[in-house]
Short mmCIF file of C-alpha atoms and ligand atoms in Angstrom, two decimals:
data_model
loop_
_atom_site.label_atom_id
_atom_site.label_comp_id
_atom_site.label_asym_id
_atom_site.label_seq_id
_atom_site.Cartn_x
_atom_site.Cartn_y
_atom_site.Cartn_z
CA LYS A 1 -69.31 -21.59 -69.46
CA GLY A 2 -67.26 -24.76 -69.71
CA LYS A 3 -68.47 -27.66 -71.79
CA ARG A 4 -69.24 -31.13 -70.49
CA ALA A 5 -68.17 -34.27 -72.37
CA PHE A 6 -69.21 -37.89 -72.03
CA ILE A 7 -66.58 -40.26 -73.46
CA ALA A 8 -67.64 -43.88 -73.91
CA GLY A 9 -64.79 -46.41 -74.14
CA VAL A 10 -62.10 -45.47 -71.63
CA ALA A 11 -60.64 -48.30 -69.55
CA ASP A 12 -56.93 -47.42 -69.37
CA ASP A 13 -54.52 -44.64 -70.32
CA ASN A 14 -53.35 -46.17 -73.64
CA GLY A 15 -56.29 -45.75 -76.01
CA TYR A 16 -57.79 -42.97 -78.07
CA GLY A 17 -60.60 -42.40 -75.54
CA TRP A 18 -58.12 -41.39 -72.83
CA ALA A 19 -56.23 -39.07 -75.20
CA ILE A 20 -59.48 -37.43 -76.33
CA ALA A 21 -60.48 -36.94 -72.68
CA LYS A 22 -57.14 -35.22 -72.04
CA SER A 23 -57.38 -32.89 -75.03
CA LEU A 24 -60.94 -31.94 -74.10
CA ALA A 25 -59.90 -31.41 -70.46
CA ALA A 26 -56.96 -29.26 -71.58
CA ALA A 27 -59.46 -27.13 -73.53
CA GLY A 28 -61.51 -26.66 -70.36
CA ALA A 29 -64.18 -29.34 -70.65
CA GLU A 30 -65.56 -31.31 -67.71
CA ILE A 31 -64.93 -35.03 -68.27
CA LEU A 32 -67.34 -37.92 -67.69
CA VAL A 33 -66.42 -41.38 -68.94
CA GLY A 34 -68.24 -44.63 -69.65
CA THR A 35 -66.18 -47.72 -68.88
CA TRP A 36 -66.97 -51.25 -70.04
CA VAL A 37 -68.41 -53.10 -67.03
CA PRO A 38 -65.87 -55.97 -66.97
CA ALA A 39 -63.00 -53.44 -67.01
CA LEU A 40 -64.53 -51.07 -64.44
CA ASN A 41 -62.93 -52.34 -61.23
CA ILE A 42 -59.37 -52.33 -62.53
CA PHE A 43 -59.81 -48.91 -64.14
CA GLU A 44 -61.28 -47.29 -61.04
CA SER A 45 -58.81 -48.81 -58.63
CA SER A 46 -55.88 -47.87 -60.88
CA LEU A 47 -57.20 -44.30 -61.04
CA ARG A 48 -57.60 -44.17 -57.28
CA ARG A 49 -54.15 -45.63 -56.62
CA GLY A 50 -52.49 -43.01 -58.83
CA LYS A 51 -51.39 -45.47 -61.50
CA PHE A 52 -52.44 -43.04 -64.24
CA ASP A 53 -51.14 -39.87 -62.57
CA GLU A 54 -48.24 -39.47 -65.00
CA SER A 55 -50.63 -39.76 -67.95
CA ARG A 56 -53.06 -37.33 -66.34
CA VAL A 57 -50.67 -34.38 -66.65
CA LEU A 58 -52.11 -31.64 -68.88
CA PRO A 59 -50.04 -29.07 -70.81
CA ASP A 60 -50.43 -26.51 -67.98
CA GLY A 61 -49.04 -28.99 -65.45
CA SER A 62 -52.36 -29.72 -63.73
CA LEU A 63 -53.88 -33.22 -63.61
CA MET A 64 -56.93 -34.18 -65.67
CA GLU A 65 -59.92 -34.70 -63.39
CA ILE A 66 -62.52 -37.29 -64.35
CA THR A 67 -65.65 -36.03 -62.62
CA LYS A 68 -67.45 -39.38 -62.78
CA VAL A 69 -66.92 -42.86 -64.17
CA TYR A 70 -70.07 -44.66 -65.32
CA PRO A 71 -70.20 -48.42 -65.85
CA LEU A 72 -71.40 -49.06 -69.42
CA ASP A 73 -72.05 -51.97 -71.72
CA ALA A 74 -72.98 -50.46 -75.05
CA VAL A 75 -74.36 -53.69 -76.53
CA PHE A 76 -77.41 -53.43 -74.27
CA ASP A 77 -79.93 -50.61 -74.68
CA ASN A 78 -82.06 -51.21 -71.59
CA PRO A 79 -82.47 -53.76 -68.77
CA GLU A 80 -85.01 -55.83 -70.74
CA ASP A 81 -82.24 -56.59 -73.28
CA VAL A 82 -79.87 -58.13 -70.75
CA PRO A 83 -79.81 -61.94 -70.82
CA GLU A 84 -79.78 -63.96 -67.61
CA ASP A 85 -76.16 -65.16 -67.93
CA ILE A 86 -74.90 -61.56 -68.08
CA LYS A 87 -77.18 -60.39 -65.25
CA THR A 88 -75.81 -63.07 -62.95
CA ASN A 89 -72.20 -62.86 -64.18
CA LYS A 90 -70.15 -61.74 -61.21
CA ARG A 91 -68.30 -59.11 -63.21
CA TYR A 92 -71.66 -57.44 -63.95
CA ALA A 93 -73.59 -58.15 -60.77
CA GLY A 94 -71.46 -55.72 -58.75
CA SER A 95 -72.52 -52.75 -60.91
CA SER A 96 -75.91 -51.40 -61.84
CA LYS A 97 -77.57 -49.13 -64.40
CA TRP A 98 -74.99 -49.82 -67.10
CA THR A 99 -77.25 -50.17 -70.17
CA VAL A 100 -77.12 -47.27 -72.62
CA GLN A 101 -80.52 -45.91 -71.66
CA GLU A 102 -79.78 -46.09 -67.93
CA VAL A 103 -76.39 -44.39 -68.31
CA ALA A 104 -77.99 -41.52 -70.25
CA GLU A 105 -80.64 -41.25 -67.51
CA SER A 106 -77.97 -41.22 -64.79
CA VAL A 107 -75.96 -38.51 -66.56
CA LYS A 108 -79.15 -36.47 -66.91
CA GLU A 109 -79.91 -36.92 -63.22
CA ASP A 110 -76.35 -36.04 -62.16
CA PHE A 111 -75.53 -33.18 -64.55
CA GLY A 112 -78.60 -32.28 -66.62
CA THR A 113 -76.94 -31.85 -69.99
CA ILE A 114 -73.78 -32.54 -71.99
CA ASP A 115 -72.18 -30.77 -74.97
CA ILE A 116 -69.86 -33.40 -76.38
CA LEU A 117 -70.43 -37.14 -76.92
CA VAL A 118 -67.49 -39.38 -77.85
CA HIS A 119 -67.76 -43.02 -78.92
CA SER A 120 -64.34 -44.64 -78.65
CA LEU A 121 -65.20 -48.31 -78.44
CA ALA A 122 -65.24 -51.34 -80.65
CA ASN A 123 -65.38 -55.08 -80.20
CA GLY A 124 -65.34 -57.97 -82.66
CA PRO A 125 -65.09 -61.42 -81.07
CA GLU A 126 -63.87 -62.94 -84.36
CA VAL A 127 -61.62 -60.05 -85.44
CA THR A 128 -58.68 -62.40 -86.05
CA LYS A 129 -60.72 -64.51 -88.53
CA PRO A 130 -60.95 -63.62 -92.22
CA LEU A 131 -64.40 -62.47 -93.33
CA LEU A 132 -64.91 -65.72 -95.25
CA GLU A 133 -64.50 -67.63 -91.98
CA THR A 134 -66.58 -65.32 -89.82
CA SER A 135 -69.77 -66.73 -88.32
CA ARG A 136 -73.10 -64.91 -88.48
CA ASN A 137 -72.98 -64.43 -84.72
CA GLY A 138 -69.45 -63.03 -84.84
CA TYR A 139 -70.35 -60.63 -87.62
CA LEU A 140 -73.50 -59.41 -85.89
CA ALA A 141 -71.64 -59.06 -82.58
CA ALA A 142 -69.04 -56.83 -84.29
CA LEU A 143 -71.79 -54.63 -85.73
CA SER A 144 -73.66 -54.54 -82.42
CA ALA A 145 -70.67 -53.51 -80.31
CA SER A 146 -68.94 -51.27 -82.84
CA SER A 147 -71.70 -49.67 -84.95
CA TYR A 148 -75.16 -49.92 -83.41
CA SER A 149 -73.62 -48.99 -80.06
CA TYR A 150 -73.05 -45.54 -81.57
CA VAL A 151 -76.58 -45.20 -82.95
CA SER A 152 -77.89 -46.17 -79.52
CA LEU A 153 -75.60 -43.82 -77.59
CA LEU A 154 -76.48 -40.84 -79.77
CA LYS A 155 -80.17 -41.72 -79.67
CA HIS A 156 -80.22 -41.81 -75.87
CA PHE A 157 -77.91 -38.83 -75.25
CA LEU A 158 -79.36 -36.55 -77.95
CA PRO A 159 -82.23 -35.30 -75.75
CA ILE A 160 -79.73 -34.06 -73.13
CA MET A 161 -77.23 -32.57 -75.61
CA ASN A 162 -77.14 -28.79 -75.77
CA PRO A 163 -77.77 -27.35 -79.26
CA GLY A 164 -74.47 -26.60 -80.98
CA GLY A 165 -72.99 -29.72 -79.44
CA SER A 166 -70.82 -32.26 -81.16
CA SER A 167 -70.62 -36.03 -81.40
CA ILE A 168 -67.50 -37.94 -82.49
CA SER A 169 -66.61 -41.57 -83.14
CA LEU A 170 -63.44 -43.39 -84.19
CA THR A 171 -63.18 -45.35 -87.39
CA TYR A 172 -60.50 -47.14 -89.41
CA ILE A 173 -59.64 -47.15 -93.11
CA ALA A 174 -60.35 -50.90 -93.34
CA SER A 175 -63.94 -49.74 -94.01
CA GLU A 176 -63.03 -48.59 -97.52
CA ARG A 177 -59.73 -50.28 -98.42
CA ILE A 178 -58.64 -53.88 -98.03
CA ILE A 179 -56.72 -54.37 -94.77
CA PRO A 180 -56.07 -58.11 -94.45
CA GLY A 181 -56.15 -59.11 -90.78
CA TYR A 182 -58.93 -56.70 -89.75
CA GLY A 183 -61.52 -59.43 -89.86
CA GLY A 184 -64.56 -60.81 -88.09
CA GLY A 185 -66.82 -58.22 -89.73
CA MET A 186 -64.88 -55.33 -88.18
CA SER A 187 -64.26 -53.80 -91.61
CA SER A 188 -68.02 -54.04 -92.24
CA ALA A 189 -68.71 -52.48 -88.83
CA LYS A 190 -66.53 -49.47 -89.64
CA ALA A 191 -68.22 -49.06 -93.04
CA ALA A 192 -71.58 -48.97 -91.24
CA LEU A 193 -70.24 -46.48 -88.69
CA GLU A 194 -69.07 -44.12 -91.45
CA SER A 195 -72.33 -44.35 -93.37
CA ASP A 196 -74.29 -43.82 -90.16
CA THR A 197 -72.16 -40.73 -89.45
CA ARG A 198 -73.70 -39.09 -92.52
CA VAL A 199 -77.29 -40.11 -91.81
CA LEU A 200 -76.99 -39.23 -88.10
CA ALA A 201 -75.44 -35.86 -89.01
CA PHE A 202 -78.63 -35.09 -90.93
CA GLU A 203 -81.02 -36.36 -88.29
CA ALA A 204 -79.22 -34.92 -85.23
CA GLY A 205 -78.48 -31.68 -87.09
CA ARG A 206 -82.11 -31.12 -87.98
CA LYS A 207 -83.42 -32.32 -84.64
CA ARG A 208 -81.05 -30.60 -82.19
CA LYS A 209 -78.34 -28.72 -84.14
CA ILE A 210 -75.81 -31.37 -83.15
CA ARG A 211 -72.80 -32.07 -85.41
CA VAL A 212 -71.78 -35.69 -86.07
CA ASN A 213 -68.30 -36.59 -87.35
CA THR A 214 -65.94 -39.53 -87.27
CA ILE A 215 -62.15 -39.63 -87.10
CA SER A 216 -60.42 -42.22 -89.28
CA ALA A 217 -57.37 -42.76 -87.12
CA GLY A 218 -54.03 -44.30 -87.97
CA PRO A 219 -52.59 -47.23 -86.00
CA LEU A 220 -52.07 -46.94 -82.24
CA ARG A 221 -50.76 -49.63 -79.86
CA SER A 222 -53.91 -49.66 -77.67
CA ARG A 223 -55.21 -52.60 -75.70
CA ALA A 224 -57.87 -53.29 -78.36
CA ALA A 225 -55.34 -53.04 -81.21
CA LYS A 226 -52.92 -55.43 -79.54
CA ALA A 227 -55.73 -57.99 -79.38
CA ILE A 228 -56.05 -57.89 -83.18
CA GLY A 229 -52.43 -58.97 -83.45
CA PHE A 230 -51.03 -56.97 -86.38
CA ILE A 231 -50.60 -53.53 -84.82
CA ASP A 232 -46.77 -53.43 -84.90
CA MET A 233 -46.82 -54.30 -88.59
CA MET A 234 -49.37 -51.54 -89.24
CA ILE A 235 -47.28 -48.98 -87.39
CA ASP A 236 -44.16 -50.02 -89.33
CA TYR A 237 -46.10 -49.90 -92.61
CA SER A 238 -47.30 -46.37 -91.87
CA LEU A 239 -43.79 -45.24 -90.89
CA ALA A 240 -42.45 -46.57 -94.17
CA ASN A 241 -45.24 -45.38 -96.47
CA ALA A 242 -47.14 -42.38 -95.08
CA PRO A 243 -46.39 -38.83 -96.29
CA LEU A 244 -45.46 -37.92 -92.69
CA GLN A 245 -42.88 -40.44 -91.45
CA LYS A 246 -43.48 -40.34 -87.71
CA GLU A 247 -45.32 -42.55 -85.28
CA LEU A 248 -48.87 -41.28 -84.72
CA SER A 249 -49.47 -40.23 -81.12
CA ALA A 250 -52.84 -40.65 -79.43
CA GLU A 251 -52.58 -36.96 -78.52
CA GLU A 252 -52.78 -35.99 -82.20
CA VAL A 253 -56.11 -37.78 -82.47
CA GLY A 254 -57.20 -36.23 -79.15
CA ASN A 255 -56.40 -32.75 -80.43
CA SER A 256 -58.33 -33.37 -83.66
CA ALA A 257 -61.33 -34.45 -81.60
CA ALA A 258 -61.04 -31.27 -79.51
CA PHE A 259 -61.03 -29.26 -82.75
CA LEU A 260 -64.11 -31.09 -84.07
CA ALA A 261 -65.89 -30.50 -80.75
CA SER A 262 -65.03 -26.79 -80.73
CA PRO A 263 -66.72 -23.80 -82.40
CA LEU A 264 -63.75 -23.74 -84.81
CA ALA A 265 -65.50 -26.67 -86.55
CA SER A 266 -68.99 -25.16 -86.42
CA ALA A 267 -69.74 -25.89 -90.11
CA ILE A 268 -68.25 -29.39 -90.15
CA THR A 269 -70.68 -32.30 -89.89
CA GLY A 270 -71.17 -35.67 -91.58
CA THR A 271 -67.45 -35.99 -92.35
CA VAL A 272 -64.77 -38.62 -92.02
CA LEU A 273 -61.63 -36.77 -90.88
CA TYR A 274 -58.37 -38.66 -91.52
CA VAL A 275 -55.87 -38.34 -88.70
CA ASP A 276 -53.30 -40.80 -89.96
CA ASN A 277 -50.16 -38.93 -91.08
CA GLY A 278 -51.73 -38.91 -94.56
CA LEU A 279 -51.46 -42.65 -95.17
CA ASN A 280 -55.01 -42.75 -96.62
CA ALA A 281 -53.90 -40.61 -99.56
CA MET A 282 -51.24 -43.05 -100.80
CA GLY A 283 -52.11 -45.21 -103.78
CA VAL A 284 -49.12 -47.49 -103.53
CA GLY A 285 -46.51 -48.51 -100.96
CA VAL A 286 -43.04 -47.02 -101.39
P1 NAI B 1 -59.10 -49.18 -76.42
O1 NAI B 1 -58.89 -50.56 -75.97
O2 NAI B 1 -58.45 -48.08 -75.65
O3 NAI B 1 -60.65 -48.80 -76.51
C1 NAI B 1 -61.67 -49.68 -76.78
C2 NAI B 1 -62.60 -49.63 -75.58
O4 NAI B 1 -63.84 -50.24 -75.89
C3 NAI B 1 -62.06 -50.36 -74.37
O5 NAI B 1 -61.98 -49.46 -73.28
C4 NAI B 1 -63.11 -51.45 -74.10
O6 NAI B 1 -63.27 -51.69 -72.72
C5 NAI B 1 -64.33 -50.78 -74.70
N1 NAI B 1 -65.46 -51.68 -75.01
C6 NAI B 1 -65.45 -52.83 -75.72
N2 NAI B 1 -66.69 -53.35 -75.78
C7 NAI B 1 -67.50 -52.50 -75.11
C8 NAI B 1 -68.90 -52.48 -74.81
N3 NAI B 1 -69.71 -53.46 -75.22
N4 NAI B 1 -69.40 -51.44 -74.08
C9 NAI B 1 -68.59 -50.46 -73.66
N5 NAI B 1 -67.27 -50.42 -73.91
C10 NAI B 1 -66.73 -51.43 -74.62
O7 NAI B 1 -58.63 -49.17 -77.95
P2 NAI B 1 -58.61 -48.05 -79.09
O8 NAI B 1 -57.78 -48.65 -80.16
O9 NAI B 1 -58.21 -46.74 -78.55
O10 NAI B 1 -60.10 -48.00 -79.60
C11 NAI B 1 -60.93 -46.85 -79.58
C12 NAI B 1 -61.57 -46.65 -80.94
O11 NAI B 1 -60.55 -46.30 -81.88
C13 NAI B 1 -62.25 -47.90 -81.50
O12 NAI B 1 -63.45 -47.52 -82.17
C14 NAI B 1 -61.24 -48.39 -82.51
O13 NAI B 1 -61.82 -49.18 -83.53
C15 NAI B 1 -60.74 -47.06 -83.04
N6 NAI B 1 -59.50 -47.12 -83.82
C16 NAI B 1 -58.35 -47.65 -83.29
C17 NAI B 1 -57.17 -47.72 -84.04
C18 NAI B 1 -55.91 -48.28 -83.45
O14 NAI B 1 -54.96 -48.53 -84.19
N7 NAI B 1 -55.83 -48.48 -82.14
C19 NAI B 1 -57.13 -47.23 -85.44
C20 NAI B 1 -58.38 -46.64 -85.89
C21 NAI B 1 -59.51 -46.62 -85.12
#
């Protein structure tokens, strides 16, 4: 029987979420995605108009099907959490049931269970500011959108995940090494995400035999990365210094996620898997 995956954080065909969806689809999984509410309309209309058709092509020549797109804002757990200005914001008012709890309930209603949960989202409103200049609100917002969002997603989806299932997030080496420019508390958020990966691996493993891993990915020119402003420099740095001197493709991260979600990785949980052409292993630039 084919597996079903829910991938949170897909709003175009450039990011890691899209590539992970493709690799999972190529391996035979049914694909559901969660799309940030303000990006939902453009994503759905682009899908419908065929704008992504070229990027939907799978290795066997068929097109990836996304069975359903759910509106999602992962900084809100349930309707009681949503402040008035968001509720009445016209980008949100057109959609409903987009808090984490409601999305999990909708997926349960529509499909019953899932096997694979992917968290491919992050947001730090002050990411371009050094940590010393980051406000408390900016720091907490980065942690809320990029770290707690994962705790919340796993918490709400765990009851509908089939035993033996797998949960995956995306992290960045700025959690453990100094990467100037990755500010606003985003480095802190990734450190929390990696630590939580271990604790959640224990809790979800004991509770429902679910594996929990995170992929520490190398630089990719995604929409989110372009907003940080130093992505081209990071790609050049990796090309110059990594053991493997090639640009990292999103597909390589997608394939690693498909491996982690598969029975081939049945004893792997609580790990940070580097998919970065080996850059993490260097101690000095060359
Ligand atoms: P992306 O722009 O494709 O994905 C980020 C997604 O998060 C977007 O679709 C955005 O709409 C969504 N999002 C933001 N706030 C949200 C919220 N409150 N609720 C729901 N969705 C929300 O960019 P990318 O780079 O593929 O990011 C995916 C993951 O990969 C992130 O965790 C990022 O930190 C991580 N990563 C990216 C690297 C890169 O160089 N691009 C390197 C290492 C990790």
